[in-house]
Structure formats: structure tokens, C-alpha cells
Amino acid sequence: MEDMIKRLNKLSTFIRLKVDSHLPRHCLLCLDTGQTTSICSACRDDFPSTVNGCEICGQSIKTQLYSTQRNQICGHCLTRPPAFSKAVFAFDYRFPLPSIIRQLKYHERGYWAKPLAQAAYSHFQQAFSQLNQAVLVPVPMHSSQYYSRRDNHAQLLAKHLALYSGFPVNTKLVAKTRATPRQAELTAKMRRRNVRNSFAINMTPPESPIIIIDDVMTTGSTIDAIAVQLLKAGATEVFGFSVARRSVE
Ligand SMILES: [Zn+2]
Ligand SMILES: [Zn+2]
């Protein structure tokens, strides 16, 4: 009898899993049923869009003083041009993105990577449509960070963007050689100093352009620090893509 119950239980689990994978899903945000994607189109349309800012770093331009007539380029990029050609982001770092990204980053909720990448992909596609080929490089974490966080969230995002775009991912090209304090608590100047010389290039960069992938970008100093090293190592061109942009105060 006991044996039979065990077998029935096993069978019901098997059937439940089979049925579940064919059932329409709930939207992870509004719990609306009958969805084919993890974030429904209504919730995705509510994601905070960005205003057009600097053509290079994406930051909003507060004063026209620093922008020329034809190109909107911020004062920072005019006086200190970054090593990357252009940094692109999909959304502003406002509700609901901070909580989603925190879940992905610090609470091992890896299932957020796919819907985030899915939501951000149209922006990615629009920004990089002129590239026939590119290699996606997620911002690496220092080995000590793997103890506190199991997955590299940038790597998870890159993996899904690779599936949508068809561009390969290279997780071995760049390594983080020095653990650095979290960028979020630092000023722009401290951020640059914080990440300078903290990345190493492990192999000859590919000939095709490189797109560095991150979850949140603020001043772009992390992407810039990696781009400096990549260009020194022989990369042809480096871009940046992040799901969200946090504005500089
Ligand atoms: Zn929804
Ligand atoms: Zn700029």
C-alpha cells in the first residue's frame, strides 16, 4: 500500500510538472494569468523609459552650454571622452526596476534575468542594428564576490541577450582582478578611481566590436575602465549596454 502511494505521488509530480510547462503563465509583476512571457506587455509598457541624453554616455544633458548644435554630447564626454564609443540603456532606474534588479543581484532570483533581457532587447536591437557581428562581454565579478552571490547577474543577462541577438558571449575575456567597494555609494570621481586598473584582459580580443553588458549603469566608469583595457589589448571598438540607467545626482 505504502509503495503504491509513493508511486502515485511520483506520478502526480511528473504529471504536474508536465502540465505546468504547458499552462499559461502568470505575469511576475501583476500576476495576470494567460501570459506567454514572464512580464506581460502591459507591465513592460509601464517600465520607466529614458529621455534622450548624451549620445555617448547617455546621461541627461542639463545645460545646452556643453552641447553642440548637431550632436548632443555632455560636458563630461567633451572634456574627457570615454574609451567606449557609446553606452546604451533600456530603462531609467525607477520603479519597478530597483526591486527587480536587487532580487536578481542579491537574492539569487536568477529567474528575473530572462524577462529583464526580454524587456530590454528591443532597445538593444535598435541601438546595435548596424552591427553585423559583435561579442557580448558581461561585466565580471571578483572571485571573492562569488561566495556571497552564486551567479554573476550580468552574465545571466548577457546569456539571454545572446539568445535573442545571435551574438556570442565571452565570459573569459575580461577578469576582475581586484575586489572594489560597491559603486552605488561613491561619487563620480571616486567611481573612476575605484574601478581603474581593476580589470585584466585574459586573451586577444575578437576582431568584431565588443558590447559590455551590465545591469545598472550610472556614470559608465565601469564600462569605461573595461573599454580602456580592451582597446589597449587590441579590440577594435567597445560599446556598453545596461538594462537600467541611474541618473547622476
Ligand atoms: Zn503584468
Ligand atoms: Zn556624455
Short mmCIF file of C-alpha atoms and ligand atoms in Angstrom, two decimals:
data_model
loop_
_atom_site.label_atom_id
_atom_site.label_comp_id
_atom_site.label_asym_id
_atom_site.label_seq_id
_atom_site.Cartn_x
_atom_site.Cartn_y
_atom_site.Cartn_z
CA MET A 1 0.00 0.00 0.00
CA GLU A 2 2.75 2.43 1.08
CA ASP A 3 4.64 1.55 -2.03
CA MET A 4 1.61 2.24 -4.18
CA ILE A 5 1.07 5.69 -2.57
CA LYS A 6 4.72 6.53 -3.17
CA ARG A 7 4.39 5.56 -6.80
CA LEU A 8 1.19 7.55 -7.19
CA ASN A 9 2.89 10.57 -5.63
CA LYS A 10 5.78 10.29 -8.02
CA LEU A 11 3.37 10.00 -10.93
CA SER A 12 1.37 13.05 -9.84
CA THR A 13 4.56 15.14 -9.53
CA PHE A 14 5.54 14.02 -13.00
CA ILE A 15 2.13 14.90 -14.41
CA ARG A 16 2.06 18.25 -12.56
CA LEU A 17 5.44 19.24 -14.00
CA LYS A 18 4.34 18.19 -17.48
CA VAL A 19 1.06 20.10 -17.19
CA ASP A 20 2.73 23.17 -15.61
CA SER A 21 5.11 23.58 -18.52
CA HIS A 22 2.14 23.82 -20.89
CA LEU A 23 -0.03 26.08 -18.74
CA PRO A 24 -0.23 29.81 -19.47
CA ARG A 25 1.98 31.66 -17.02
CA HIS A 26 1.38 34.43 -14.51
CA CYS A 27 3.00 37.80 -15.09
CA LEU A 28 5.70 38.06 -12.42
CA LEU A 29 4.66 41.65 -11.64
CA CYS A 30 0.86 41.94 -11.81
CA LEU A 31 0.12 38.18 -11.51
CA ASP A 32 -2.17 38.42 -14.55
CA THR A 33 -2.71 34.95 -15.98
CA GLY A 34 -2.63 33.75 -19.54
CA GLN A 35 0.74 35.28 -20.35
CA THR A 36 3.26 33.86 -22.75
CA THR A 37 6.11 35.95 -21.32
CA SER A 38 7.13 36.32 -17.65
CA ILE A 39 6.39 40.06 -17.69
CA CYS A 40 3.15 40.92 -19.50
CA SER A 41 3.14 43.54 -22.24
CA ALA A 42 1.11 45.97 -20.10
CA CYS A 43 3.70 45.85 -17.28
CA ARG A 44 6.53 46.11 -19.77
CA ASP A 45 4.97 49.21 -21.31
CA ASP A 46 4.97 50.73 -17.82
CA PHE A 47 8.75 50.36 -17.43
CA PRO A 48 10.26 53.83 -17.00
CA SER A 49 11.59 54.93 -20.35
CA THR A 50 14.63 57.13 -20.67
CA VAL A 51 14.91 60.60 -22.08
CA ASN A 52 17.39 61.18 -24.88
CA GLY A 53 20.63 62.29 -23.33
CA CYS A 54 24.27 62.46 -24.28
CA GLU A 55 24.92 60.49 -27.47
CA ILE A 56 28.00 58.88 -25.94
CA CYS A 57 27.32 58.18 -22.27
CA GLY A 58 23.53 58.55 -22.24
CA GLN A 59 23.39 60.90 -19.24
CA SER A 60 20.80 63.63 -19.49
CA ILE A 61 22.23 66.96 -20.55
CA LYS A 62 21.25 69.58 -18.03
CA THR A 63 22.60 72.57 -19.87
CA GLN A 64 22.79 73.38 -23.57
CA LEU A 65 26.07 75.13 -22.85
CA TYR A 66 28.01 71.95 -23.37
CA SER A 67 26.12 70.54 -26.34
CA THR A 68 26.89 71.45 -29.90
CA GLN A 69 24.15 72.09 -32.42
CA ARG A 70 24.33 68.77 -34.21
CA ASN A 71 25.46 66.36 -31.54
CA GLN A 72 24.13 66.19 -28.04
CA ILE A 73 27.28 65.46 -26.11
CA CYS A 74 27.57 66.15 -22.40
CA GLY A 75 30.30 68.23 -20.82
CA HIS A 76 31.98 65.15 -19.31
CA CYS A 77 32.29 63.40 -22.66
CA LEU A 78 33.52 66.60 -24.35
CA THR A 79 36.27 67.25 -21.81
CA ARG A 80 37.14 63.63 -21.08
CA PRO A 81 35.92 61.39 -23.93
CA PRO A 82 35.37 57.84 -22.66
CA ALA A 83 37.10 54.83 -24.25
CA PHE A 84 33.79 53.27 -25.28
CA SER A 85 32.04 54.55 -28.42
CA LYS A 86 28.56 54.60 -26.96
CA ALA A 87 26.73 53.34 -23.89
CA VAL A 88 23.09 52.40 -24.30
CA PHE A 89 20.48 51.55 -21.68
CA ALA A 90 16.95 50.34 -21.93
CA PHE A 91 15.19 51.96 -18.96
CA ASP A 92 15.53 54.50 -16.20
CA TYR A 93 16.40 53.02 -12.81
CA ARG A 94 12.98 53.75 -11.32
CA PHE A 95 10.07 51.60 -10.11
CA PRO A 96 9.85 48.64 -10.59
CA LEU A 97 13.45 48.18 -11.76
CA PRO A 98 15.33 48.78 -8.46
CA SER A 99 13.46 45.99 -6.70
CA ILE A 100 13.69 43.60 -9.66
CA ILE A 101 17.42 44.20 -10.08
CA ARG A 102 18.02 43.83 -6.32
CA GLN A 103 16.20 40.49 -6.42
CA LEU A 104 18.35 39.35 -9.32
CA LYS A 105 21.58 40.63 -7.84
CA TYR A 106 21.48 39.97 -4.14
CA HIS A 107 18.76 37.38 -3.59
CA GLU A 108 19.70 34.81 -6.20
CA ARG A 109 16.47 35.29 -8.10
CA GLY A 110 18.03 34.29 -11.40
CA TYR A 111 14.61 33.88 -13.00
CA TRP A 112 14.43 37.67 -13.40
CA ALA A 113 17.28 37.64 -15.93
CA LYS A 114 15.19 36.30 -18.81
CA PRO A 115 12.20 38.70 -18.52
CA LEU A 116 14.57 41.65 -17.98
CA ALA A 117 16.62 40.77 -21.05
CA GLN A 118 13.41 40.19 -22.98
CA ALA A 119 12.05 43.61 -21.99
CA ALA A 120 15.36 45.34 -22.76
CA TYR A 121 16.01 43.58 -26.05
CA SER A 122 14.09 45.96 -28.35
CA HIS A 123 16.35 48.79 -27.11
CA PHE A 124 19.41 46.63 -27.66
CA GLN A 125 18.29 45.77 -31.17
CA GLN A 126 17.58 49.38 -32.05
CA ALA A 127 20.94 50.57 -30.75
CA PHE A 128 23.09 47.92 -32.38
CA SER A 129 21.18 47.23 -35.61
CA GLN A 130 24.14 48.49 -37.65
CA LEU A 131 26.43 45.78 -36.24
CA ASN A 132 26.53 42.57 -38.27
CA GLN A 133 28.60 40.84 -35.66
CA ALA A 134 29.56 41.58 -32.06
CA VAL A 135 30.68 39.76 -28.94
CA LEU A 136 28.85 40.24 -25.64
CA VAL A 137 31.07 40.55 -22.58
CA PRO A 138 29.32 40.67 -19.19
CA VAL A 139 30.97 42.84 -16.52
CA PRO A 140 32.93 40.26 -14.49
CA MET A 141 32.78 39.89 -10.71
CA HIS A 142 35.80 39.39 -8.48
CA SER A 143 36.22 35.78 -7.31
CA SER A 144 35.52 36.83 -3.70
CA GLN A 145 32.05 38.06 -4.70
CA TYR A 146 31.04 34.59 -5.87
CA TYR A 147 30.96 33.48 -2.23
CA SER A 148 28.20 35.92 -1.38
CA ARG A 149 26.37 35.75 -4.71
CA ARG A 150 26.11 32.48 -6.54
CA ASP A 151 25.55 33.81 -10.05
CA ASN A 152 27.01 36.70 -11.93
CA HIS A 153 23.82 38.58 -12.81
CA ALA A 154 25.47 40.42 -15.74
CA GLN A 155 26.43 37.03 -17.13
CA LEU A 156 22.82 35.81 -16.87
CA LEU A 157 21.58 38.92 -18.69
CA ALA A 158 24.24 38.54 -21.40
CA LYS A 159 23.29 34.90 -21.90
CA HIS A 160 19.68 35.83 -22.65
CA LEU A 161 20.61 38.81 -24.83
CA ALA A 162 22.85 36.42 -26.78
CA LEU A 163 19.91 34.09 -27.42
CA TYR A 164 17.81 36.95 -28.78
CA SER A 165 20.55 38.68 -30.79
CA GLY A 166 22.54 35.68 -32.01
CA PHE A 167 25.78 37.39 -30.85
CA PRO A 168 28.11 35.10 -28.88
CA VAL A 169 29.02 35.70 -25.22
CA ASN A 170 32.59 35.64 -23.97
CA THR A 171 32.86 35.33 -20.19
CA LYS A 172 36.60 34.55 -20.18
CA LEU A 173 37.93 37.61 -21.99
CA VAL A 174 37.81 40.03 -19.04
CA ALA A 175 38.52 39.24 -15.39
CA LYS A 176 38.11 41.35 -12.30
CA THR A 177 41.44 41.25 -10.56
CA ARG A 178 40.68 43.40 -7.54
CA ALA A 179 37.65 43.46 -5.25
CA THR A 180 36.32 47.02 -5.14
CA PRO A 181 33.73 48.74 -2.93
CA ARG A 182 30.23 48.93 -4.38
CA GLN A 183 29.97 51.73 -6.93
CA ALA A 184 26.50 52.76 -5.73
CA GLU A 185 27.82 54.55 -2.65
CA LEU A 186 30.55 56.53 -4.41
CA THR A 187 30.77 59.89 -6.14
CA ALA A 188 31.62 60.11 -9.85
CA LYS A 189 35.29 60.86 -9.18
CA MET A 190 35.56 58.04 -6.62
CA ARG A 191 33.87 55.65 -9.05
CA ARG A 192 36.53 56.26 -11.68
CA ARG A 193 39.32 55.76 -9.17
CA ASN A 194 37.57 52.74 -7.69
CA VAL A 195 37.46 50.71 -10.91
CA ARG A 196 40.67 51.93 -12.54
CA ASN A 197 43.13 49.04 -13.03
CA SER A 198 40.77 46.51 -11.53
CA PHE A 199 40.18 44.54 -14.74
CA ALA A 200 42.53 42.33 -16.75
CA ILE A 201 42.25 41.01 -20.29
CA ASN A 202 42.93 37.27 -20.49
CA MET A 203 43.24 36.75 -24.24
CA THR A 204 43.44 38.55 -27.56
CA PRO A 205 40.13 40.37 -28.05
CA PRO A 206 37.97 39.31 -31.02
CA GLU A 207 38.05 41.41 -34.19
CA SER A 208 34.34 42.19 -34.04
CA PRO A 209 33.04 45.01 -31.82
CA ILE A 210 32.53 44.20 -28.15
CA ILE A 211 29.39 45.08 -26.20
CA ILE A 212 29.91 45.13 -22.44
CA ILE A 213 26.76 44.05 -20.62
CA ASP A 214 25.74 45.27 -17.16
CA ASP A 215 22.56 45.55 -15.10
CA VAL A 216 22.77 49.18 -13.99
CA MET A 217 24.96 51.93 -15.32
CA THR A 218 25.50 55.26 -13.57
CA THR A 219 28.45 57.26 -14.84
CA GLY A 220 29.70 54.49 -17.12
CA SER A 221 33.02 54.33 -15.26
CA THR A 222 32.99 50.52 -15.02
CA ILE A 223 32.32 50.14 -18.74
CA ASP A 224 34.96 52.78 -19.44
CA ALA A 225 37.59 51.04 -17.29
CA ILE A 226 36.99 47.76 -19.15
CA ALA A 227 36.95 49.52 -22.54
CA VAL A 228 40.34 51.15 -21.79
CA GLN A 229 41.91 47.73 -21.16
CA LEU A 230 40.19 46.08 -24.15
CA LEU A 231 41.34 48.77 -26.58
CA LYS A 232 44.89 48.55 -25.19
CA ALA A 233 44.77 44.80 -25.82
CA GLY A 234 43.75 45.36 -29.45
CA ALA A 235 39.94 45.48 -29.50
CA THR A 236 38.56 47.42 -32.47
CA GLU A 237 35.56 49.07 -30.82
CA VAL A 238 33.77 48.81 -27.47
CA PHE A 239 30.14 49.61 -26.62
CA GLY A 240 28.17 49.31 -23.42
CA PHE A 241 24.64 48.12 -22.77
CA SER A 242 22.82 48.12 -19.46
CA VAL A 243 19.24 47.36 -18.56
CA ALA A 244 18.85 50.50 -16.46
CA ARG A 245 20.44 53.89 -16.04
CA ARG A 246 20.74 55.51 -12.66
CA SER A 247 20.99 59.29 -13.03
CA VAL A 248 23.91 61.11 -11.50
CA GLU A 249 22.65 63.36 -8.72
ZN ZN B 1 1.83 42.24 -15.73
ZN ZN B 2 28.27 62.04 -22.09
#
